[in-house]
Short mmCIF file of C-alpha atoms in Angstrom, two decimals:
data_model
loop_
_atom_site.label_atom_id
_atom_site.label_comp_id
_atom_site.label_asym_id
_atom_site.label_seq_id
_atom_site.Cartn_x
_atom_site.Cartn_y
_atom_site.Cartn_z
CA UNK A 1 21.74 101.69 -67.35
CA UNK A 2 23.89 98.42 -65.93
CA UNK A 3 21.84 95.97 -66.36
CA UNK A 4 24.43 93.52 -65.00
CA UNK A 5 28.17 92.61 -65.00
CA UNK A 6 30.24 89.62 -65.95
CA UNK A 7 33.70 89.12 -64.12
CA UNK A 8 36.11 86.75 -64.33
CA UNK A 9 38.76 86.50 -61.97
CA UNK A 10 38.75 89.92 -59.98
CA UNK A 11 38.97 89.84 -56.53
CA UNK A 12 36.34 87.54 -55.11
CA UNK A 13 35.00 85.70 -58.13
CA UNK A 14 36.86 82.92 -59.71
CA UNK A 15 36.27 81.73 -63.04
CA UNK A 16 33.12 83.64 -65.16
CA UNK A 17 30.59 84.81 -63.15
CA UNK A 18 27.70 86.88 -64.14
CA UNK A 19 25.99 88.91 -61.54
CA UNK A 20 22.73 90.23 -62.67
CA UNK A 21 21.39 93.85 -60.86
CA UNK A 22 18.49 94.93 -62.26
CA UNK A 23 15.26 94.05 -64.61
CA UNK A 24 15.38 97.98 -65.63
CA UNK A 25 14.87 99.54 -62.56
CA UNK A 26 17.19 102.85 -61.42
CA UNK A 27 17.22 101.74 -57.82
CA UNK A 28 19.48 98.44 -57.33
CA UNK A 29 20.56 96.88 -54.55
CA UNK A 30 22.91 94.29 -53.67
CA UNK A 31 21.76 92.07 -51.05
CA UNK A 32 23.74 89.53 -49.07
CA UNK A 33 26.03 88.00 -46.17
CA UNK A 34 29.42 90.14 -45.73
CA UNK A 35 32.32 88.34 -48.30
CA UNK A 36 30.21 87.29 -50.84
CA UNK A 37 31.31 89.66 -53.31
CA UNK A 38 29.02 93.05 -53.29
CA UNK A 39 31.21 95.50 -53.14
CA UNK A 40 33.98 93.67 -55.17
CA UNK A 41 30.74 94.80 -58.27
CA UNK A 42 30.91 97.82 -57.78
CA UNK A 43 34.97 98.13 -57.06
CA UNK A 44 35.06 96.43 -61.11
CA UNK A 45 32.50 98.92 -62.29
CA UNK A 46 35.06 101.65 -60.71
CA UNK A 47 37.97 99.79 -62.50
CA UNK A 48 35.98 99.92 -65.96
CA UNK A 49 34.52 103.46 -65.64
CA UNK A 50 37.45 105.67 -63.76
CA UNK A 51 40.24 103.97 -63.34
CA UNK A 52 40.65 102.06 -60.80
CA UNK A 53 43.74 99.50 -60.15
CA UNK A 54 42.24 96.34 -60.71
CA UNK A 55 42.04 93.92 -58.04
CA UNK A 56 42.76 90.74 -59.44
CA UNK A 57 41.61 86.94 -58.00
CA UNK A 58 44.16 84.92 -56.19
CA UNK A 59 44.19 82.38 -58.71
CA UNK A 60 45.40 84.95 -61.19
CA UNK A 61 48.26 85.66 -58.79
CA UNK A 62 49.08 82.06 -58.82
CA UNK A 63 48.17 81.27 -62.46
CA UNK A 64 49.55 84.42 -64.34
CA UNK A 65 47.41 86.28 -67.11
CA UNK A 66 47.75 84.25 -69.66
CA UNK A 67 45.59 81.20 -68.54
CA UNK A 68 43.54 83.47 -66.12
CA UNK A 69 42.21 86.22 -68.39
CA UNK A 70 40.49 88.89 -65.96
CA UNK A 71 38.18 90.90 -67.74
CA UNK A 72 35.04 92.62 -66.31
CA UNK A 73 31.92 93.43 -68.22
CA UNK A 74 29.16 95.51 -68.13
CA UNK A 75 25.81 94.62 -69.84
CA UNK A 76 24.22 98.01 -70.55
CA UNK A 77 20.47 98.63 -71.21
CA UNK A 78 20.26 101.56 -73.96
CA UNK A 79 17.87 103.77 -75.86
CA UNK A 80 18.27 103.01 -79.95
CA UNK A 81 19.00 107.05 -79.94
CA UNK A 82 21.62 106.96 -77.05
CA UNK A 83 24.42 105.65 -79.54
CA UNK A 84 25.88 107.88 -82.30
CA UNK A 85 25.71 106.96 -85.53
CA UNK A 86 28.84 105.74 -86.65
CA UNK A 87 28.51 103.15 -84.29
CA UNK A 88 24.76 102.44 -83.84
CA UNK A 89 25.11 99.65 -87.31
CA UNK A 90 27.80 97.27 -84.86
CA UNK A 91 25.27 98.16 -81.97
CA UNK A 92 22.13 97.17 -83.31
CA UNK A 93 23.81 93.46 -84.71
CA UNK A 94 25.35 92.97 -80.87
CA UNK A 95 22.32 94.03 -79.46
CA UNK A 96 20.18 91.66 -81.72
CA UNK A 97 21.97 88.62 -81.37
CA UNK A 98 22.25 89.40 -77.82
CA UNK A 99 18.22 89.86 -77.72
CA UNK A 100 17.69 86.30 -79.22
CA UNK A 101 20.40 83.89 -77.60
CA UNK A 102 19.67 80.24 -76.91
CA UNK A 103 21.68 78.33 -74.30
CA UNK A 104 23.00 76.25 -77.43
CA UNK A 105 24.85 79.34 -78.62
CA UNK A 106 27.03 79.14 -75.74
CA UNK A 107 29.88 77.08 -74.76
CA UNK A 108 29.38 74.76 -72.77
CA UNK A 109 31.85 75.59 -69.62
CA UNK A 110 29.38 78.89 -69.23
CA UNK A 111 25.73 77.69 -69.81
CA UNK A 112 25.56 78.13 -66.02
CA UNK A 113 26.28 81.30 -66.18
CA UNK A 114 24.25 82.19 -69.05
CA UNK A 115 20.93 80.58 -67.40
CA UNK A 116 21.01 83.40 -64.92
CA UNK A 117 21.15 85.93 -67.83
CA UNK A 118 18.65 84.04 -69.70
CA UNK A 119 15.99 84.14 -66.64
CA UNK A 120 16.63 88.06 -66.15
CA UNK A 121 16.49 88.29 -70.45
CA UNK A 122 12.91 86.70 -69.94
CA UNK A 123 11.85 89.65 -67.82
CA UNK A 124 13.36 91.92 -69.79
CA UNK A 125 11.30 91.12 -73.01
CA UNK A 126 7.96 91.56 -70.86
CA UNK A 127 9.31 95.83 -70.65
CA UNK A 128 11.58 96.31 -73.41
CA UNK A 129 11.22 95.49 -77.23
CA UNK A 130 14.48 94.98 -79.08
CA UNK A 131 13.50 97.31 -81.92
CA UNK A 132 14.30 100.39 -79.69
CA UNK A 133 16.04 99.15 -77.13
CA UNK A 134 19.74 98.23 -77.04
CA UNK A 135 21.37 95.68 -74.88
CA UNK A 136 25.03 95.49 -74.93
CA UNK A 137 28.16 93.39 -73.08
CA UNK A 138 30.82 95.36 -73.59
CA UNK A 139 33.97 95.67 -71.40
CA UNK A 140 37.49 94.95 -71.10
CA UNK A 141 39.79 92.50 -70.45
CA UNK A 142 42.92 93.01 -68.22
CA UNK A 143 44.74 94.32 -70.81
CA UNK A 144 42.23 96.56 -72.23
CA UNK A 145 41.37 94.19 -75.16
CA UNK A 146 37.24 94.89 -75.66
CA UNK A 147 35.55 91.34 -73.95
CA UNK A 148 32.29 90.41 -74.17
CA UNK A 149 32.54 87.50 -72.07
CA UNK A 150 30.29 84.54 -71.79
CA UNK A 151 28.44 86.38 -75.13
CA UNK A 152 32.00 85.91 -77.07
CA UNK A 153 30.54 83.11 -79.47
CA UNK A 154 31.03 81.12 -82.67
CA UNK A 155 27.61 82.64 -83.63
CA UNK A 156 28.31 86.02 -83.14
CA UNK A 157 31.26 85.81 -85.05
CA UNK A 158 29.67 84.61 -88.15
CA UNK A 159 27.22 87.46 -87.77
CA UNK A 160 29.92 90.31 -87.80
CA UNK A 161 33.12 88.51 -90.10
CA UNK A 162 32.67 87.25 -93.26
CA UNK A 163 34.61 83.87 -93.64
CA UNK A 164 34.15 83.67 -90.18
CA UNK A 165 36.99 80.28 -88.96
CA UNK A 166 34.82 78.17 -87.57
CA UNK A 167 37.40 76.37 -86.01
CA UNK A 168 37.18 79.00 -83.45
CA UNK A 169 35.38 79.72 -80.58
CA UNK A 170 34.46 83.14 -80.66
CA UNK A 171 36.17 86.38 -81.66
CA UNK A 172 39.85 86.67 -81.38
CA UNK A 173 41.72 89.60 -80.20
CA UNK A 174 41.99 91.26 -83.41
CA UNK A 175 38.55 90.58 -84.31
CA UNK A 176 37.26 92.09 -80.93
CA UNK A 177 39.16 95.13 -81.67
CA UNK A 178 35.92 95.99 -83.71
CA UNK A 179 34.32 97.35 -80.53
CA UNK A 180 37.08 99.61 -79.64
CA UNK A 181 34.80 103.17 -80.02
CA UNK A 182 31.40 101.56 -79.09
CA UNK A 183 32.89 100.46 -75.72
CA UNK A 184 34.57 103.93 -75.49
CA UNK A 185 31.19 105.53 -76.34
CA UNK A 186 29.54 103.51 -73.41
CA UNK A 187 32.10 104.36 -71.26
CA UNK A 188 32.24 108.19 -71.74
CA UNK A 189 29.08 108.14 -71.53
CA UNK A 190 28.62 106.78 -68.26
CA UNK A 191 29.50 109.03 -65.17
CA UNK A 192 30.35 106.26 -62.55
CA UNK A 193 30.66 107.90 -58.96
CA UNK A 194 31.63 105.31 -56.18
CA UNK A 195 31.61 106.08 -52.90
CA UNK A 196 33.13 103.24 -50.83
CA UNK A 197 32.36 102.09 -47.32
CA UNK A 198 35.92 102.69 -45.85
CA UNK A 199 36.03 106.09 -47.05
CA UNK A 200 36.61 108.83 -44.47
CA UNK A 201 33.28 111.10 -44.40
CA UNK A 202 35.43 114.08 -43.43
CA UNK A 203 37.93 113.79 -46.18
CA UNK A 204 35.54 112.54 -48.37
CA UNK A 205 33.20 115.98 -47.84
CA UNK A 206 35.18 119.00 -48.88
CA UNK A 207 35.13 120.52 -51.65
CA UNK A 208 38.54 119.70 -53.56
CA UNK A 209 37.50 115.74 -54.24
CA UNK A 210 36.94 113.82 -57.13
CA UNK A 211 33.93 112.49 -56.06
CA UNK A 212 32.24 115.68 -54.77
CA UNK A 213 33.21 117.49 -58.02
CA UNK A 214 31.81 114.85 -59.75
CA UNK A 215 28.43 115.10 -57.64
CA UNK A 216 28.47 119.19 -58.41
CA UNK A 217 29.48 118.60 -62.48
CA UNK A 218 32.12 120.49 -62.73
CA UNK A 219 35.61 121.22 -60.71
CA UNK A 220 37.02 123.66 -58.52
CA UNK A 221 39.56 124.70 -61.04
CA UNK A 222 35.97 125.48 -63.25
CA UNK A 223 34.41 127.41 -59.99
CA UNK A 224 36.90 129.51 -59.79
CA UNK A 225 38.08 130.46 -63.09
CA UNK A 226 34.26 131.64 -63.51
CA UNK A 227 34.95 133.84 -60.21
CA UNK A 228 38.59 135.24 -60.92
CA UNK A 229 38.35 135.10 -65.30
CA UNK A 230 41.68 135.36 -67.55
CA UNK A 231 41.34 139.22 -67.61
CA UNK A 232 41.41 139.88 -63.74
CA UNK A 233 44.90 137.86 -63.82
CA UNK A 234 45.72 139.48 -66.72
CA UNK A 235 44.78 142.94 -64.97
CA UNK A 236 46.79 142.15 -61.30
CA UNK A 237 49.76 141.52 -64.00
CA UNK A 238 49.59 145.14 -64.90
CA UNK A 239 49.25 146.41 -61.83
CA UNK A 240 52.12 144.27 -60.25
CA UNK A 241 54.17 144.96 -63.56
CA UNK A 242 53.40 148.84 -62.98
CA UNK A 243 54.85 148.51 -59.52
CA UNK A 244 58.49 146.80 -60.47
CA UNK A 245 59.18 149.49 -63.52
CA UNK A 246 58.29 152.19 -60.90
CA UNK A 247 60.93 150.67 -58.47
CA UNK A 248 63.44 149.99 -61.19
CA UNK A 249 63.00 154.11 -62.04
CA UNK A 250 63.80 154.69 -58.34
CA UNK A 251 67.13 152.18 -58.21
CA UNK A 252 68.24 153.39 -61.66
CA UNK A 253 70.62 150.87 -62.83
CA UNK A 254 68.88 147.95 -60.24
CA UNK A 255 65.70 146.23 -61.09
CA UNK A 256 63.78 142.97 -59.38
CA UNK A 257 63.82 140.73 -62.48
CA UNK A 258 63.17 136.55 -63.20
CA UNK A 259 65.93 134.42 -64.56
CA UNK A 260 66.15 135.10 -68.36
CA UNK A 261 65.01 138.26 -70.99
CA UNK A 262 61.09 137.06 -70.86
CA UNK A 263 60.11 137.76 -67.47
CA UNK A 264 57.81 135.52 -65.83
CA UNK A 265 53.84 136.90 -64.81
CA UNK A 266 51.02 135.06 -62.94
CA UNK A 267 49.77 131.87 -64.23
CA UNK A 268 45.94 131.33 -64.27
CA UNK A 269 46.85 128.02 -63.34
CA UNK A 270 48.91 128.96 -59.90
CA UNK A 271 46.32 131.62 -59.08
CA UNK A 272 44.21 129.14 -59.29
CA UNK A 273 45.43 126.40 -57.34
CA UNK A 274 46.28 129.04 -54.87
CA UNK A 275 43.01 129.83 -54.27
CA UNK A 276 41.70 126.55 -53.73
CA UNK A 277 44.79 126.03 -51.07
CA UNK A 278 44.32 128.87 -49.64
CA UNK A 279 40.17 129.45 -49.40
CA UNK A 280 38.57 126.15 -50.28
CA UNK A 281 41.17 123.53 -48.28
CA UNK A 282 40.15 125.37 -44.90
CA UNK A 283 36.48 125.07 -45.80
CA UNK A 284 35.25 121.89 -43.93
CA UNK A 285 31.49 120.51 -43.81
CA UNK A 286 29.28 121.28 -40.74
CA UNK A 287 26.11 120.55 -39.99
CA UNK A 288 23.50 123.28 -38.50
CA UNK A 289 21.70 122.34 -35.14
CA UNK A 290 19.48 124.83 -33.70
CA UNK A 291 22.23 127.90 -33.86
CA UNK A 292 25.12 126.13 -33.79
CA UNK A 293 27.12 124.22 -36.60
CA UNK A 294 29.01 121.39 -35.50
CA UNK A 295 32.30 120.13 -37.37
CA UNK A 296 32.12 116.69 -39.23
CA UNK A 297 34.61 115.41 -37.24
CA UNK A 298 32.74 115.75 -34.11
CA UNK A 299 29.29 114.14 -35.48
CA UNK A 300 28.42 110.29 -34.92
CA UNK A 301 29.43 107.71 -37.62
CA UNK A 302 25.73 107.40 -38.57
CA UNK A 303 25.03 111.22 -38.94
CA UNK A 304 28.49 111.41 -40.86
CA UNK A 305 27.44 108.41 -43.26
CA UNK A 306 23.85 110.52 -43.14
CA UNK A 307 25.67 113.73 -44.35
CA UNK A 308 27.05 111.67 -47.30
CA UNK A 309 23.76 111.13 -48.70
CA UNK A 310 22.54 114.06 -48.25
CA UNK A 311 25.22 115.97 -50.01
CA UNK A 312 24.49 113.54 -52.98
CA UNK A 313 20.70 114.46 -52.91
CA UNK A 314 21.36 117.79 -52.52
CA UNK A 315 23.97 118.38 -55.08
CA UNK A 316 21.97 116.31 -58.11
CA UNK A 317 18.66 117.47 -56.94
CA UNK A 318 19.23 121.40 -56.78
CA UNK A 319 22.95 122.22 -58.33
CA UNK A 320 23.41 119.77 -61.18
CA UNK A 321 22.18 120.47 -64.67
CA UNK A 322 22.92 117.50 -66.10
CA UNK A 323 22.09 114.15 -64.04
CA UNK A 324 20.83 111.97 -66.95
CA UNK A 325 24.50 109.62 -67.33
CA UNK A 326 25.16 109.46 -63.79
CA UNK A 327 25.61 106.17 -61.91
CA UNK A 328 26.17 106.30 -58.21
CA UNK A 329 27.48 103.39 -56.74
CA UNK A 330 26.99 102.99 -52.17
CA UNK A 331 28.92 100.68 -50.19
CA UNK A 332 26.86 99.47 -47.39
CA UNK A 333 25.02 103.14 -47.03
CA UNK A 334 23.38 102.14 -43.80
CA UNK A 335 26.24 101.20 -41.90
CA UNK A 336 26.87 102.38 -38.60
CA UNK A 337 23.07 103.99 -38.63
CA UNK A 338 20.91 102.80 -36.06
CA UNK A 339 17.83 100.69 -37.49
CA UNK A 340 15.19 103.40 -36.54
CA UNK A 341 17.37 105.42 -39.03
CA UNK A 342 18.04 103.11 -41.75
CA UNK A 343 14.20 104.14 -43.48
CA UNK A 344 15.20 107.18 -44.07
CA UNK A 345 18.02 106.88 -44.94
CA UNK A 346 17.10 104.20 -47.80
CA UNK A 347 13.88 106.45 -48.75
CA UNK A 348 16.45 108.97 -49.55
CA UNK A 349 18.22 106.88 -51.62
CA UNK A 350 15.51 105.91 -53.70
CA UNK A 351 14.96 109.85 -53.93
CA UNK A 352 18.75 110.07 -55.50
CA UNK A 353 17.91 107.08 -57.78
CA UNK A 354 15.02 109.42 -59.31
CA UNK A 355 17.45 111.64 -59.74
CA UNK A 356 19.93 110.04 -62.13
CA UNK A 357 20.44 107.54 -64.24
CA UNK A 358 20.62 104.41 -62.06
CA UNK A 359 21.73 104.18 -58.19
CA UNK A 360 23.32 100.82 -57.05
CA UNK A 361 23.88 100.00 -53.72
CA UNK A 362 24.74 97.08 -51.34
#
């Protein structure tokens, strides 16, 4: 679970900012007037977690890197048992010294920052004991150096190096390079699915993208080779095979060959990709009423950002194994729905958030 996230310098927030969003709840939401910054949280979780290009504050622009430092980090909320062992020893001392931080520990520049942390820390404690329970800032910075932001201390560093320089600040660079497979462990094992509020609902609902392969577990590639296995390709290889020697019997000294002495068969992988052109690409969403089913593209905006939900609940409710890493991230889920709709629409999400590991919306 992300129990919060601090960012420095991407997109809307200047400076460090920590933005707490939960006290250990799965269902968190993101409350507030438009440009203030929600969905530029969940856009940096995206840039941690998948991949995304990161969106950097106008001051970096102006600034460069090298003053500016982006770097976005998650604060995770973990069983003891959820880390493997090689790393659960460097886990359990972060997590500790995270556990009992004073605003002293701190510099100075981000005690305001850490005062919001330290109010949701106090909650924390009433649910969670730090004998089984893990909390962890770990993240990146721009240039995928491990950060733990505002928790990046001269106290932390005399826990984990011996002959700790105390004429420094916190860990350097090639200190922090420590954390390298712990924050690779929490990131694997996090399946961060965003769904944004500009995102098309008709593109977004077929089959062939990221994020509804991600909301089934598996991809179409997967699907299919379980449908058409290696030996079926292997077997229409034969047969076509069979077919050009029996020609090149009939035209004696003529025979339909491929460039070269190896001649070239099927590949799994272009049967494959053929299929999914060629069946699941003309495959579109519709939605039954009475006896008719009516194309996505024809449905309002509010049954369209409807339909995205339910897919979600659908797919981790009743074809999903696995559900237990998932975080699902919702831009604005209630937009365009008219207010007599927007209760069931959130009551469904709160459904979803029972269904995985922690849903955030704003």
């Amino acid at each position: 679970m992300i129990i919060g996230a601090a960012l420095r310098n991407v997109k809307t927030y200047s400076g460090i900012n920590y933005i707490p969003l939960t006290y250990g709840q799965s269902f968190c939401g993101l409350v507030g007037n438009n440009g203030i910054g929600k969905s530029s949280v969940l856009e940096a979780l995206d840039s941690i977690f998948n991949g995304r290009q990161w969106n950097h504050n106008i001051i970096t622009k102006k600034s460069g890197f090298t003053t500016t430092r982006p770097h976005i980090v998650p604060i995770f909320l973990l069983k003891l048992s959820d880390i493997c062992e090689e790393n659960i020893d460097l886990a359990k001392k972060l997590s500790d010294y995270v556990w009992g931080l004073e605003e002293s520990d701190i510099l100075s520049q981000n005690r305001d920052q850490f005062k919001v942390f330290a109010e949701q820390l106090a909650i924390l404690k009433r649910e969670y004991s730090k004998d089984d329970t893990l909390l962890l800032p770990l993240g990146y910075s721009h240039d995928n150096v491990p950060s733990l932001s505002i928790f990046n201390t001269r106290k932390l560093g005399e826990i984990l190096v011996p002959q700790f320089d105390r004429t420094q600040q916190g860990l350097n660079d090639a200190e922090l390079k420590v954390f390298e497979p712990l924050v690779l462990e929490l990131k694997n094992g996090t399946e961060y699915i965003y769904i944004p509020k500009d995102i098309d609902p008709e593109n977004f609902a077929q089959l062939e993208t990221k994020e509804i392969q991600s909301l089934m577990g598996e991809t179409l590639t997967e699907i299919v080779e379980k449908c058409v296995p290696q030996a079926k390709i292997q077997e229409i290889n034969n047969n076509l095979n069979s077919f050009i020697d029996g020609l090149a019997e009939v035209l004696e000294n003529y025979s339909f060959r491929t460039v070269g002495e190896r001649q070239v068969n099927l590949r799994k992988h272009d049967v494959y990709k053929l299929i999914v052109e060629a069946y699941f690409k003309i495959r579109k969403l519709h939605k039954k009423e009475d006896s008719y089913w009516l194309e996505m593209s024809i449905l309002s905006s509010g049954e369209k950002q409807k339909a995205i939900i339910e897919l979600a609940y659908h797919f981790l409710k009743s074809y999903r194994n696995d559900t237990k890493n998932i975080v699902l991230a919702i831009d604005e889920p209630e937009s365009s729905l008219h207010m007599s709709a927007c209760y069931d629409q959130f009551n469904k999400l709160y459904e979803v958030s029972l269904l995985c590991k922690q849903l955030l919306f704003t």
